[in-house]
Amino acid sequence: MTTPRSAAAATVLVDGFGRVHTDLRVSVTDRCNLRCTYCMPLDAVFRPTAELLAFAEIERVVRVAAGLGIRSLRLTGGEPLLRPGLPTLVRRLVDIPGIDDVALTTNGLLLDGLAAPLAAAGLHRLNVSLDALDPGVFAAVARRAGLEKVLAGLAAARRAGFREIRINAVSIRGLTEGEVVPLARFCLREGFHLRFIEFMPLDAESAWSGGQVLSGTEVRGLLERDLGPLEPVARVDPGQPAVDFQLPGGGIVGFIDPVTAPFCASCDRLRLTAEGQFRNCLFSTSEWDARAVLRAAAGDAGAGLDERLAALLRGCVAAKHAAHGIGTADFTRPARAMYQIGG
Ligand code: SAM
Ligand code: SF4
């Protein structure tokens, strides 16, 4: 018989190391209109649309996940704004009981037209990826043009009323050092919250090497050299991966250092790929096939479907490793690149 205590435990996603999972990253497509060196190959081949989860399937998974304690969602990809009808999906997800926060990570190219409909659909927060303000460096990283569109997208997001707009910048040695200070000045001026992210071994061309990682500490040094000392900001949410500092001019800059300072011990994230695979880590080498469960259930009108999805998700969480292990002898690169997982 189920005791009240175990019944409570069954409604949260807790792994073997005591980490409670409340955050689900949902990839809505593997397609993209850029080809960032650290994420996607130039000749990327994308999945047929029929393999991607339909909105109803995503919604079903999220309802089950919310019943197990997932509270925040982040839509990602590939480039999520390429998924037709995205505001409709946002509306459906925002309305799910238990979901407190729906956010989006985008490269911003299509934001000019979509910021207002997304805000109207109830999207709360926006992360825009922008590694460089110099058009040449932007093109060297993204391998396509688009800087002007990103800037127009940011302006549109501001007009649409997004309160918190974060800029995510991946730092790569030998490529982005000269962008660090201009990005900080830009974000300070515009009131955006800037976060530098270390380059992780998730590029499609397997060209990553530790030597290319421009660490958060080094980026901080570059900022301090030009702008003056950064003051540490107390961490409000222990699950937040970024370590924040105050810039001399008053803005906040954060550092996400998964390579030099992994935050695995407080990781509360799970992932759902665009074609419906649960993953318990960016670097997971196993997946749990929610799409198979969803589509097998179609024939029997979905009887017991929620229970099967819940069991799958619990199994995924239970198998989570203590840490990603980058830099250790045991580390294995996942077969998928970032665009196929969802960052
Ligand atoms: N296309 C959207 C974008 O670029 O924001 C969403 C998907 S992208 C995979 C999500 C985030 O992952 C972006 O901020 C991107 O810069 C980051 N990213 C991709 N590959 C990475 C890598 N190898 N190391 C660190 N961050 C990476
Ligand atoms: Fe596209 Fe985002 Fe990957 Fe760049 S990081 S290739 S924008 S999915």
XYZ file of N, CA, C and O in Angstrom, residues 22-28 58 62 70-77 80 86 89-90 93 99 101-106 123-129 164-168 195 241 256 269-273 341-343:
208
model
N 13.012 20.515 -11.464
C 11.835 21.381 -11.627
C 11.834 22.114 -12.960
O 10.941 22.911 -13.233
N 12.849 21.876 -13.775
C 13.047 22.659 -14.999
C 13.130 21.707 -16.205
O 13.905 20.759 -16.181
N 12.312 21.986 -17.222
C 12.334 21.159 -18.438
C 12.633 22.044 -19.638
O 11.954 23.054 -19.868
N 13.653 21.683 -20.398
C 14.008 22.383 -21.643
C 13.366 21.622 -22.792
O 13.619 20.418 -22.951
N 12.555 22.297 -23.548
C 11.808 21.645 -24.627
C 12.320 22.175 -25.960
O 12.152 23.359 -26.274
N 12.931 21.305 -26.747
C 13.349 21.711 -28.088
C 12.163 21.529 -29.026
O 11.507 20.483 -29.009
N 11.914 22.543 -29.854
C 10.750 22.465 -30.740
C 11.151 22.244 -32.201
O 10.286 22.027 -33.046
N 3.669 17.598 -27.279
C 4.490 18.366 -26.324
C 3.645 18.724 -25.108
O 4.060 18.572 -23.948
N 4.267 17.789 -21.193
C 4.468 18.834 -20.180
C 3.424 18.710 -19.061
O 3.744 18.924 -17.886
N 7.628 19.572 -12.341
C 8.274 20.531 -13.243
C 7.496 21.848 -13.156
O 6.267 21.876 -13.272
N 8.228 22.935 -12.927
C 7.587 24.247 -12.739
C 7.975 25.239 -13.831
O 7.230 26.159 -14.135
N 9.186 25.107 -14.374
C 9.586 26.070 -15.403
C 9.980 25.351 -16.684
O 10.547 24.250 -16.654
N 9.637 26.011 -17.773
C 9.918 25.482 -19.106
C 10.781 26.485 -19.837
O 10.628 27.690 -19.666
N 11.656 25.961 -20.685
C 12.376 26.826 -21.622
C 12.259 26.207 -22.998
O 12.607 25.045 -23.197
N 11.759 26.978 -23.940
C 11.648 26.501 -25.317
C 12.938 26.837 -26.042
O 13.463 27.954 -25.921
N 13.434 25.864 -26.797
C 14.715 26.059 -27.444
C 14.762 25.243 -28.717
O 13.748 24.806 -29.244
N 15.974 25.042 -29.262
C 16.098 24.290 -30.506
C 17.567 23.930 -30.735
O 18.337 23.894 -29.781
N 14.064 28.025 -32.227
C 12.639 27.794 -31.947
C 11.698 28.680 -32.747
O 10.558 28.286 -33.026
N 4.579 29.024 -33.163
C 5.148 28.952 -31.804
C 4.302 29.684 -30.741
O 4.138 29.166 -29.630
N 1.782 27.422 -29.277
C 2.329 26.452 -28.317
C 2.573 27.130 -26.966
O 2.265 26.565 -25.907
N 3.135 28.338 -27.005
C 3.399 29.060 -25.753
C 2.105 29.189 -24.953
O 2.060 28.893 -23.754
N 1.115 26.003 -23.295
C 1.992 25.595 -22.189
C 1.816 26.492 -20.968
O 1.824 26.014 -19.823
N 2.704 24.990 -14.152
C 3.797 25.660 -14.874
C 3.765 27.143 -14.517
O 2.814 27.856 -14.823
N 6.451 29.330 -15.171
C 7.357 30.180 -15.926
C 7.662 29.522 -17.276
O 8.067 28.361 -17.318
N 7.414 30.257 -18.345
C 7.777 29.757 -19.677
C 8.739 30.772 -20.298
O 8.410 31.957 -20.412
N 9.918 30.308 -20.665
C 10.944 31.184 -21.233
C 11.365 30.629 -22.587
O 10.973 29.524 -22.973
N 12.156 31.429 -23.299
C 12.562 31.051 -24.659
C 14.015 31.450 -24.868
O 14.426 32.538 -24.453
N 14.775 30.580 -25.528
C 16.121 30.944 -25.963
C 16.119 30.986 -27.480
O 15.713 30.023 -28.132
N 16.567 32.111 -28.042
C 16.502 32.307 -29.484
C 17.744 33.024 -29.980
O 18.383 33.756 -29.220
N 4.485 34.507 -22.946
C 5.895 34.203 -22.699
C 6.431 35.180 -21.654
O 6.182 36.381 -21.743
N 7.147 34.645 -20.664
C 7.606 35.507 -19.576
C 8.990 36.078 -19.809
O 9.246 37.236 -19.543
N 9.882 35.222 -20.258
C 11.288 35.650 -20.280
C 11.941 35.253 -21.584
O 11.550 34.264 -22.207
N 12.970 36.013 -21.926
C 13.602 35.856 -23.223
C 15.120 35.863 -23.060
O 15.667 36.767 -22.440
N 15.787 34.848 -23.621
C 17.244 34.864 -23.738
C 17.583 34.967 -25.207
O 17.103 34.160 -26.008
N 18.391 35.940 -25.554
C 18.803 36.106 -26.951
C 20.303 35.846 -27.028
O 21.075 36.423 -26.255
N 20.689 34.974 -27.931
C 22.105 34.637 -28.060
C 22.776 35.638 -28.983
O 22.301 35.862 -30.101
N 12.508 41.128 -18.689
C 13.868 40.645 -18.463
C 14.401 40.050 -19.765
O 13.916 39.019 -20.208
N 15.347 40.721 -20.364
C 15.951 40.200 -21.593
C 17.406 39.905 -21.286
O 18.157 40.781 -20.841
N 17.768 38.633 -21.494
C 19.160 38.253 -21.250
C 19.872 38.039 -22.571
O 19.286 37.516 -23.512
N 21.115 38.420 -22.588
C 21.962 38.162 -23.751
C 22.948 37.057 -23.360
O 23.663 37.197 -22.363
N 22.951 35.977 -24.122
C 23.903 34.885 -23.892
C 25.026 34.973 -24.907
O 24.765 34.982 -26.115
N 25.243 37.441 -20.094
C 25.854 36.255 -19.490
C 26.836 35.617 -20.476
O 26.491 35.375 -21.630
N 22.584 28.521 -12.774
C 23.961 28.172 -13.107
C 24.896 29.371 -13.167
O 26.108 29.226 -13.008
N 28.497 31.656 -16.828
C 28.088 30.255 -16.793
C 29.309 29.466 -17.241
O 29.705 29.536 -18.402
N 17.703 20.277 -14.119
C 17.170 20.335 -15.483
C 17.018 18.985 -16.144
O 17.859 18.106 -15.981
N 15.970 18.908 -16.930
C 15.759 17.767 -17.824
C 15.507 18.332 -19.200
O 15.185 19.508 -19.355
N 15.620 17.484 -20.199
C 15.436 17.951 -21.581
C 14.532 17.024 -22.360
O 14.524 15.806 -22.129
N 13.815 17.632 -23.297
C 13.000 16.883 -24.255
C 13.461 17.339 -25.635
O 13.364 18.530 -25.963
N 13.987 16.416 -26.444
C 14.464 16.815 -27.768
C 13.273 17.028 -28.697
O 12.140 16.608 -28.402
N 20.061 18.561 -29.562
C 19.648 18.310 -28.177
C 18.687 19.407 -27.728
O 17.580 19.148 -27.250
N 19.151 20.653 -27.879
C 18.374 21.783 -27.375
C 19.121 22.372 -26.199
O 19.245 21.756 -25.154
N 19.686 23.566 -26.403
C 20.565 24.149 -25.374
C 19.790 24.902 -24.318
O 18.606 25.130 -24.439
